[in-house]
Amino acid sequence: MVNHKVMIVVPHPDDETLGCAGTILKHIANGDDVYCCFFTYALTEYSEGQKKQRLEIIEKVHQAYGFKEYYNLKFLAAELDTIPQKDLISSFGKIVQNVQPNIIYTVGGTDVNTDHSIVYKTVMACTKPSYTPFVRRILAYEVNSSTNWSFADGLRSFLPQYFVDITKYIDQKIEFMHFYDAEFKKSPHPRSKEGIEALARFRGVSANLHYAEAFQVLRWIEK
């Protein structure tokens, strides 16, 4: 059995749980080393106490999942567009070269969120095949209230081709969202318990499964 080195790229804390909690848990259960990189951790208007609390939440999430290691670039949310792209590429590129993952999960380029779009472009810039031959797969996950609110216009749409059975992990996915009470909303919000379950159920029945997470394949190289 081949063990993988997996990297989860996260624009905002909670994206990893909304987008691929079950898949992360499945990788870890299979013996894969899973690393996580958070680009942002707090909003500008947060007090120092609130920012400290966000750092503590990220640490709790790390412990709950059992990541091999996690990285926090500590940028501020909703401000990635004020940072030179070369600085983002430099910061994230060093982590990619250090970890050398062969599977990367990231947000896609169709999300209605400026930070998500910037992170997507940064990931793709840092993983050009000639620079990162160790990266064999790049998969985009969907984020409730970002991906699903990008209404298809013929150019922007999330078209998943890869589905992961998370039936065994759906309860943990919901449980882990409680780390992020501020982002965990009431129904009918997409980030509510009902919204998260409904999306997982829809993706599941699309693939003859009970619950699933869906991904868009950005790169898949077999050697």
PDB file of C-alpha atoms in Angstrom:
ATOM      1  CA  MET A   1       0.000   0.000   0.000  1.00  0.00           C
ATOM      2  CA  VAL A   2       1.397   3.375  -1.063  1.00  0.00           C
ATOM      3  CA  ASN A   3       1.196   6.111   1.547  1.00  0.00           C
ATOM      4  CA  HIS A   4       0.560   9.582   0.187  1.00  0.00           C
ATOM      5  CA  LYS A   5       1.730  13.010   1.278  1.00  0.00           C
ATOM      6  CA  VAL A   6      -1.366  15.156   1.126  1.00  0.00           C
ATOM      7  CA  MET A   7      -1.625  18.926   1.425  1.00  0.00           C
ATOM      8  CA  ILE A   8      -4.871  20.738   2.191  1.00  0.00           C
ATOM      9  CA  VAL A   9      -4.765  24.391   1.117  1.00  0.00           C
ATOM     10  CA  VAL A  10      -7.142  26.597   3.100  1.00  0.00           C
ATOM     11  CA  PRO A  11      -7.949  30.265   2.371  1.00  0.00           C
ATOM     12  CA  HIS A  12      -9.954  30.666   5.620  1.00  0.00           C
ATOM     13  CA  PRO A  13     -10.211  28.369   8.640  1.00  0.00           C
ATOM     14  CA  ASP A  14     -13.404  26.315   8.167  1.00  0.00           C
ATOM     15  CA  ASP A  15     -12.913  25.874   4.395  1.00  0.00           C
ATOM     16  CA  GLU A  16     -11.069  22.611   5.026  1.00  0.00           C
ATOM     17  CA  THR A  17     -13.974  21.220   7.038  1.00  0.00           C
ATOM     18  CA  LEU A  18     -16.682  22.395   4.667  1.00  0.00           C
ATOM     19  CA  GLY A  19     -14.805  21.238   1.592  1.00  0.00           C
ATOM     20  CA  CYS A  20     -13.086  18.002   2.486  1.00  0.00           C
ATOM     21  CA  ALA A  21     -13.378  16.975   6.154  1.00  0.00           C
ATOM     22  CA  GLY A  22     -14.431  13.439   5.304  1.00  0.00           C
ATOM     23  CA  THR A  23     -11.720  13.070   2.687  1.00  0.00           C
ATOM     24  CA  ILE A  24      -9.077  14.302   5.145  1.00  0.00           C
ATOM     25  CA  LEU A  25     -10.214  11.802   7.771  1.00  0.00           C
ATOM     26  CA  LYS A  26     -10.212   9.031   5.183  1.00  0.00           C
ATOM     27  CA  HIS A  27      -6.640   9.844   4.118  1.00  0.00           C
ATOM     28  CA  ILE A  28      -5.476   9.784   7.734  1.00  0.00           C
ATOM     29  CA  ALA A  29      -7.311   6.509   8.405  1.00  0.00           C
ATOM     30  CA  ASN A  30      -5.491   5.050   5.393  1.00  0.00           C
ATOM     31  CA  GLY A  31      -2.120   5.997   6.868  1.00  0.00           C
ATOM     32  CA  ASP A  32      -1.414   9.006   4.655  1.00  0.00           C
ATOM     33  CA  ASP A  33       0.491  12.023   5.981  1.00  0.00           C
ATOM     34  CA  VAL A  34      -1.802  15.041   5.768  1.00  0.00           C
ATOM     35  CA  TYR A  35      -0.473  18.588   5.982  1.00  0.00           C
ATOM     36  CA  CYS A  36      -2.590  21.725   6.123  1.00  0.00           C
ATOM     37  CA  CYS A  37      -1.757  25.287   5.103  1.00  0.00           C
ATOM     38  CA  PHE A  38      -3.983  28.141   6.281  1.00  0.00           C
ATOM     39  CA  PHE A  39      -3.517  31.356   4.307  1.00  0.00           C
ATOM     40  CA  THR A  40      -5.534  33.592   6.660  1.00  0.00           C
ATOM     41  CA  TYR A  41      -6.679  33.340  10.239  1.00  0.00           C
ATOM     42  CA  ALA A  42      -8.627  36.467  11.218  1.00  0.00           C
ATOM     43  CA  LEU A  43     -10.271  39.676  10.025  1.00  0.00           C
ATOM     44  CA  THR A  44      -8.582  43.083  10.333  1.00  0.00           C
ATOM     45  CA  GLU A  45     -11.242  44.389  12.693  1.00  0.00           C
ATOM     46  CA  TYR A  46     -10.709  41.581  15.196  1.00  0.00           C
ATOM     47  CA  SER A  47      -9.283  42.567  18.567  1.00  0.00           C
ATOM     48  CA  GLU A  48      -6.021  41.032  19.705  1.00  0.00           C
ATOM     49  CA  GLY A  49      -8.047  38.758  21.961  1.00  0.00           C
ATOM     50  CA  GLN A  50     -10.179  37.576  19.050  1.00  0.00           C
ATOM     51  CA  LYS A  51      -7.103  36.962  16.912  1.00  0.00           C
ATOM     52  CA  LYS A  52      -5.556  34.909  19.698  1.00  0.00           C
ATOM     53  CA  GLN A  53      -8.780  32.929  19.954  1.00  0.00           C
ATOM     54  CA  ARG A  54      -8.660  32.192  16.214  1.00  0.00           C
ATOM     55  CA  LEU A  55      -5.129  30.851  16.572  1.00  0.00           C
ATOM     56  CA  GLU A  56      -6.311  28.620  19.407  1.00  0.00           C
ATOM     57  CA  ILE A  57      -9.165  27.317  17.241  1.00  0.00           C
ATOM     58  CA  ILE A  58      -6.741  26.425  14.453  1.00  0.00           C
ATOM     59  CA  GLU A  59      -4.619  24.501  16.951  1.00  0.00           C
ATOM     60  CA  LYS A  60      -7.698  22.611  18.178  1.00  0.00           C
ATOM     61  CA  VAL A  61      -8.638  21.762  14.596  1.00  0.00           C
ATOM     62  CA  HIS A  62      -5.109  20.496  13.996  1.00  0.00           C
ATOM     63  CA  GLN A  63      -5.352  18.232  17.034  1.00  0.00           C
ATOM     64  CA  ALA A  64      -8.837  16.983  16.116  1.00  0.00           C
ATOM     65  CA  TYR A  65      -7.868  15.960  12.600  1.00  0.00           C
ATOM     66  CA  GLY A  66      -4.411  14.716  13.450  1.00  0.00           C
ATOM     67  CA  PHE A  67      -2.510  16.593  10.754  1.00  0.00           C
ATOM     68  CA  LYS A  68       1.125  15.587  10.361  1.00  0.00           C
ATOM     69  CA  GLU A  69       1.882  19.297  10.497  1.00  0.00           C
ATOM     70  CA  TYR A  70       0.106  22.549   9.767  1.00  0.00           C
ATOM     71  CA  TYR A  71       1.267  25.921   8.513  1.00  0.00           C
ATOM     72  CA  ASN A  72      -0.349  29.285   9.171  1.00  0.00           C
ATOM     73  CA  LEU A  73       0.738  32.085   6.852  1.00  0.00           C
ATOM     74  CA  LYS A  74      -1.160  34.494   9.142  1.00  0.00           C
ATOM     75  CA  PHE A  75      -2.472  36.818   6.468  1.00  0.00           C
ATOM     76  CA  LEU A  76      -5.709  38.661   7.231  1.00  0.00           C
ATOM     77  CA  ALA A  77      -8.943  37.529   5.622  1.00  0.00           C
ATOM     78  CA  ALA A  78     -10.476  39.695   2.880  1.00  0.00           C
ATOM     79  CA  GLU A  79      -7.106  41.395   2.361  1.00  0.00           C
ATOM     80  CA  LEU A  80      -5.180  38.953   0.173  1.00  0.00           C
ATOM     81  CA  ASP A  81      -5.791  41.288  -2.780  1.00  0.00           C
ATOM     82  CA  THR A  82      -3.653  43.920  -1.026  1.00  0.00           C
ATOM     83  CA  ILE A  83      -0.618  41.624  -0.884  1.00  0.00           C
ATOM     84  CA  PRO A  84       1.710  41.387  -3.905  1.00  0.00           C
ATOM     85  CA  GLN A  85       1.208  38.079  -5.693  1.00  0.00           C
ATOM     86  CA  LYS A  86       4.946  37.439  -5.639  1.00  0.00           C
ATOM     87  CA  ASP A  87       4.892  37.530  -1.820  1.00  0.00           C
ATOM     88  CA  LEU A  88       2.069  34.988  -1.674  1.00  0.00           C
ATOM     89  CA  ILE A  89       3.860  32.752  -4.159  1.00  0.00           C
ATOM     90  CA  SER A  90       7.102  33.026  -2.199  1.00  0.00           C
ATOM     91  CA  SER A  91       5.445  32.162   1.129  1.00  0.00           C
ATOM     92  CA  PHE A  92       3.390  29.250  -0.136  1.00  0.00           C
ATOM     93  CA  GLY A  93       6.022  28.015  -2.583  1.00  0.00           C
ATOM     94  CA  LYS A  94       8.502  27.428   0.248  1.00  0.00           C
ATOM     95  CA  ILE A  95       5.969  25.222   2.027  1.00  0.00           C
ATOM     96  CA  VAL A  96       5.273  23.195  -1.110  1.00  0.00           C
ATOM     97  CA  GLN A  97       8.980  22.597  -1.635  1.00  0.00           C
ATOM     98  CA  ASN A  98       9.431  21.657   2.017  1.00  0.00           C
ATOM     99  CA  VAL A  99       6.522  19.203   2.198  1.00  0.00           C
ATOM    100  CA  GLN A 100       6.689  17.938  -1.407  1.00  0.00           C
ATOM    101  CA  PRO A 101       3.110  16.627  -1.429  1.00  0.00           C
ATOM    102  CA  ASN A 102       1.951  14.339  -4.184  1.00  0.00           C
ATOM    103  CA  ILE A 103      -1.731  15.224  -3.668  1.00  0.00           C
ATOM    104  CA  ILE A 104      -3.041  18.762  -3.162  1.00  0.00           C
ATOM    105  CA  TYR A 105      -6.594  19.764  -2.306  1.00  0.00           C
ATOM    106  CA  THR A 106      -7.395  23.430  -2.856  1.00  0.00           C
ATOM    107  CA  VAL A 107     -10.260  25.764  -3.585  1.00  0.00           C
ATOM    108  CA  GLY A 108     -11.173  26.164  -7.238  1.00  0.00           C
ATOM    109  CA  GLY A 109     -11.147  29.154  -9.518  1.00  0.00           C
ATOM    110  CA  THR A 110     -14.927  29.524  -9.732  1.00  0.00           C
ATOM    111  CA  ASP A 111     -15.714  30.486  -6.123  1.00  0.00           C
ATOM    112  CA  VAL A 112     -17.431  33.794  -5.368  1.00  0.00           C
ATOM    113  CA  ASN A 113     -14.742  34.941  -2.965  1.00  0.00           C
ATOM    114  CA  THR A 114     -11.740  37.096  -3.768  1.00  0.00           C
ATOM    115  CA  ASP A 115      -9.455  35.336  -1.278  1.00  0.00           C
ATOM    116  CA  HIS A 116     -10.378  31.965  -2.776  1.00  0.00           C
ATOM    117  CA  SER A 117      -9.560  33.156  -6.298  1.00  0.00           C
ATOM    118  CA  ILE A 118      -6.183  34.476  -5.173  1.00  0.00           C
ATOM    119  CA  VAL A 119      -5.312  31.284  -3.285  1.00  0.00           C
ATOM    120  CA  TYR A 120      -6.274  29.194  -6.317  1.00  0.00           C
ATOM    121  CA  LYS A 121      -3.992  31.240  -8.582  1.00  0.00           C
ATOM    122  CA  THR A 122      -1.185  31.039  -6.020  1.00  0.00           C
ATOM    123  CA  VAL A 123      -1.460  27.253  -5.782  1.00  0.00           C
ATOM    124  CA  MET A 124      -1.366  26.831  -9.548  1.00  0.00           C
ATOM    125  CA  ALA A 125       1.589  29.212  -9.882  1.00  0.00           C
ATOM    126  CA  CYS A 126       3.550  27.268  -7.252  1.00  0.00           C
ATOM    127  CA  THR A 127       2.871  23.818  -8.700  1.00  0.00           C
ATOM    128  CA  LYS A 128       3.920  24.029 -12.324  1.00  0.00           C
ATOM    129  CA  PRO A 129       4.817  20.460 -13.360  1.00  0.00           C
ATOM    130  CA  SER A 130       8.440  21.244 -14.202  1.00  0.00           C
ATOM    131  CA  TYR A 131       8.974  22.897 -10.786  1.00  0.00           C
ATOM    132  CA  THR A 132       7.051  20.364  -8.691  1.00  0.00           C
ATOM    133  CA  PRO A 133       7.291  16.958 -10.385  1.00  0.00           C
ATOM    134  CA  PHE A 134       6.328  15.337  -7.078  1.00  0.00           C
ATOM    135  CA  VAL A 135       2.795  16.797  -7.329  1.00  0.00           C
ATOM    136  CA  ARG A 136       0.713  14.222  -9.164  1.00  0.00           C
ATOM    137  CA  ARG A 137      -2.820  15.304  -8.312  1.00  0.00           C
ATOM    138  CA  ILE A 138      -4.474  18.652  -7.698  1.00  0.00           C
ATOM    139  CA  LEU A 139      -8.149  18.544  -6.765  1.00  0.00           C
ATOM    140  CA  ALA A 140     -10.491  21.469  -6.125  1.00  0.00           C
ATOM    141  CA  TYR A 141     -13.009  21.113  -3.319  1.00  0.00           C
ATOM    142  CA  GLU A 142     -16.270  23.018  -3.013  1.00  0.00           C
ATOM    143  CA  VAL A 143     -17.075  25.376  -0.152  1.00  0.00           C
ATOM    144  CA  ASN A 144     -20.651  25.970   0.964  1.00  0.00           C
ATOM    145  CA  SER A 145     -21.711  29.594   0.309  1.00  0.00           C
ATOM    146  CA  SER A 146     -18.725  30.273  -1.967  1.00  0.00           C
ATOM    147  CA  THR A 147     -18.728  27.603  -4.670  1.00  0.00           C
ATOM    148  CA  ASN A 148     -22.488  27.107  -4.835  1.00  0.00           C
ATOM    149  CA  TRP A 149     -23.165  30.853  -5.081  1.00  0.00           C
ATOM    150  CA  SER A 150     -21.092  31.099  -8.252  1.00  0.00           C
ATOM    151  CA  PHE A 151     -24.099  30.614 -10.495  1.00  0.00           C
ATOM    152  CA  ALA A 152     -23.024  29.001 -13.760  1.00  0.00           C
ATOM    153  CA  ASP A 153     -22.760  31.444 -16.646  1.00  0.00           C
ATOM    154  CA  GLY A 154     -21.133  29.110 -19.133  1.00  0.00           C
ATOM    155  CA  LEU A 155     -17.652  30.096 -17.997  1.00  0.00           C
ATOM    156  CA  ARG A 156     -17.761  29.770 -14.213  1.00  0.00           C
ATOM    157  CA  SER A 157     -19.075  26.527 -12.805  1.00  0.00           C
ATOM    158  CA  PHE A 158     -17.901  23.744 -10.504  1.00  0.00           C
ATOM    159  CA  LEU A 159     -17.999  20.489 -12.462  1.00  0.00           C
ATOM    160  CA  PRO A 160     -16.921  17.600 -10.222  1.00  0.00           C
ATOM    161  CA  GLN A 161     -15.590  14.381 -11.711  1.00  0.00           C
ATOM    162  CA  TYR A 162     -14.176  12.779  -8.561  1.00  0.00           C
ATOM    163  CA  PHE A 163     -16.291  11.654  -5.612  1.00  0.00           C
ATOM    164  CA  VAL A 164     -15.170  10.374  -2.209  1.00  0.00           C
ATOM    165  CA  ASP A 165     -17.495   8.284  -0.046  1.00  0.00           C
ATOM    166  CA  ILE A 166     -17.693  10.024   3.342  1.00  0.00           C
ATOM    167  CA  THR A 167     -20.680   8.136   4.733  1.00  0.00           C
ATOM    168  CA  LYS A 168     -18.522   6.934   7.616  1.00  0.00           C
ATOM    169  CA  TYR A 169     -17.364  10.482   8.382  1.00  0.00           C
ATOM    170  CA  ILE A 170     -20.404  12.721   7.856  1.00  0.00           C
ATOM    171  CA  ASP A 171     -21.104  12.965  11.601  1.00  0.00           C
ATOM    172  CA  GLN A 172     -17.506  14.021  12.300  1.00  0.00           C
ATOM    173  CA  LYS A 173     -17.697  16.591   9.520  1.00  0.00           C
ATOM    174  CA  ILE A 174     -20.693  18.185  11.234  1.00  0.00           C
ATOM    175  CA  GLU A 175     -19.046  17.864  14.649  1.00  0.00           C
ATOM    176  CA  PHE A 176     -15.858  19.603  13.480  1.00  0.00           C
ATOM    177  CA  MET A 177     -17.878  22.567  12.168  1.00  0.00           C
ATOM    178  CA  HIS A 178     -18.677  23.352  15.801  1.00  0.00           C
ATOM    179  CA  PHE A 179     -15.083  24.560  16.157  1.00  0.00           C
ATOM    180  CA  TYR A 180     -16.235  27.424  13.957  1.00  0.00           C
ATOM    181  CA  ASP A 181     -19.416  28.553  15.684  1.00  0.00           C
ATOM    182  CA  ALA A 182     -19.256  32.003  14.073  1.00  0.00           C
ATOM    183  CA  GLU A 183     -19.334  30.429  10.605  1.00  0.00           C
ATOM    184  CA  PHE A 184     -21.785  27.635  11.455  1.00  0.00           C
ATOM    185  CA  LYS A 185     -25.169  29.117  10.524  1.00  0.00           C
ATOM    186  CA  LYS A 186     -28.836  28.255  10.891  1.00  0.00           C
ATOM    187  CA  SER A 187     -30.892  26.707   8.095  1.00  0.00           C
ATOM    188  CA  PRO A 188     -31.460  27.496   5.261  1.00  0.00           C
ATOM    189  CA  HIS A 189     -27.891  28.881   5.084  1.00  0.00           C
ATOM    190  CA  PRO A 190     -25.530  26.596   3.077  1.00  0.00           C
ATOM    191  CA  ARG A 191     -23.193  26.453   6.096  1.00  0.00           C
ATOM    192  CA  SER A 192     -25.915  25.119   8.388  1.00  0.00           C
ATOM    193  CA  LYS A 193     -26.034  21.504   9.552  1.00  0.00           C
ATOM    194  CA  GLU A 194     -28.880  20.904   7.122  1.00  0.00           C
ATOM    195  CA  GLY A 195     -27.045  22.630   4.277  1.00  0.00           C
ATOM    196  CA  ILE A 196     -23.848  20.640   4.803  1.00  0.00           C
ATOM    197  CA  GLU A 197     -25.740  17.361   5.021  1.00  0.00           C
ATOM    198  CA  ALA A 198     -27.838  18.207   1.958  1.00  0.00           C
ATOM    199  CA  LEU A 199     -24.795  18.903  -0.213  1.00  0.00           C
ATOM    200  CA  ALA A 200     -23.050  15.728   0.964  1.00  0.00           C
ATOM    201  CA  ARG A 201     -26.229  13.775   0.321  1.00  0.00           C
ATOM    202  CA  PHE A 202     -26.646  15.259  -3.160  1.00  0.00           C
ATOM    203  CA  ARG A 203     -23.030  14.507  -4.080  1.00  0.00           C
ATOM    204  CA  GLY A 204     -23.474  11.033  -2.648  1.00  0.00           C
ATOM    205  CA  VAL A 205     -26.560  10.051  -4.614  1.00  0.00           C
ATOM    206  CA  SER A 206     -24.917  11.466  -7.741  1.00  0.00           C
ATOM    207  CA  ALA A 207     -22.339   8.682  -7.366  1.00  0.00           C
ATOM    208  CA  ASN A 208     -24.598   5.952  -5.906  1.00  0.00           C
ATOM    209  CA  LEU A 209     -23.322   6.657  -2.391  1.00  0.00           C
ATOM    210  CA  HIS A 210     -25.047   7.807   0.777  1.00  0.00           C
ATOM    211  CA  TYR A 211     -22.795  10.815   1.456  1.00  0.00           C
ATOM    212  CA  ALA A 212     -19.868  12.116  -0.576  1.00  0.00           C
ATOM    213  CA  GLU A 213     -17.523  15.025  -1.127  1.00  0.00           C
ATOM    214  CA  ALA A 214     -17.005  16.064  -4.725  1.00  0.00           C
ATOM    215  CA  PHE A 215     -13.906  17.436  -6.406  1.00  0.00           C
ATOM    216  CA  GLN A 216     -12.943  18.961  -9.705  1.00  0.00           C
ATOM    217  CA  VAL A 217      -9.792  17.419 -11.138  1.00  0.00           C
ATOM    218  CA  LEU A 218      -7.273  20.145 -11.945  1.00  0.00           C
ATOM    219  CA  ARG A 219      -4.368  17.765 -12.522  1.00  0.00           C
ATOM    220  CA  TRP A 220      -3.915  13.999 -12.465  1.00  0.00           C
ATOM    221  CA  ILE A 221      -0.590  12.564 -13.576  1.00  0.00           C
ATOM    222  CA  GLU A 222       0.117   8.847 -13.665  1.00  0.00           C
ATOM    223  CA  LYS A 223       3.688   7.610 -14.099  1.00  0.00           C
TER     224      LYS A 223
END
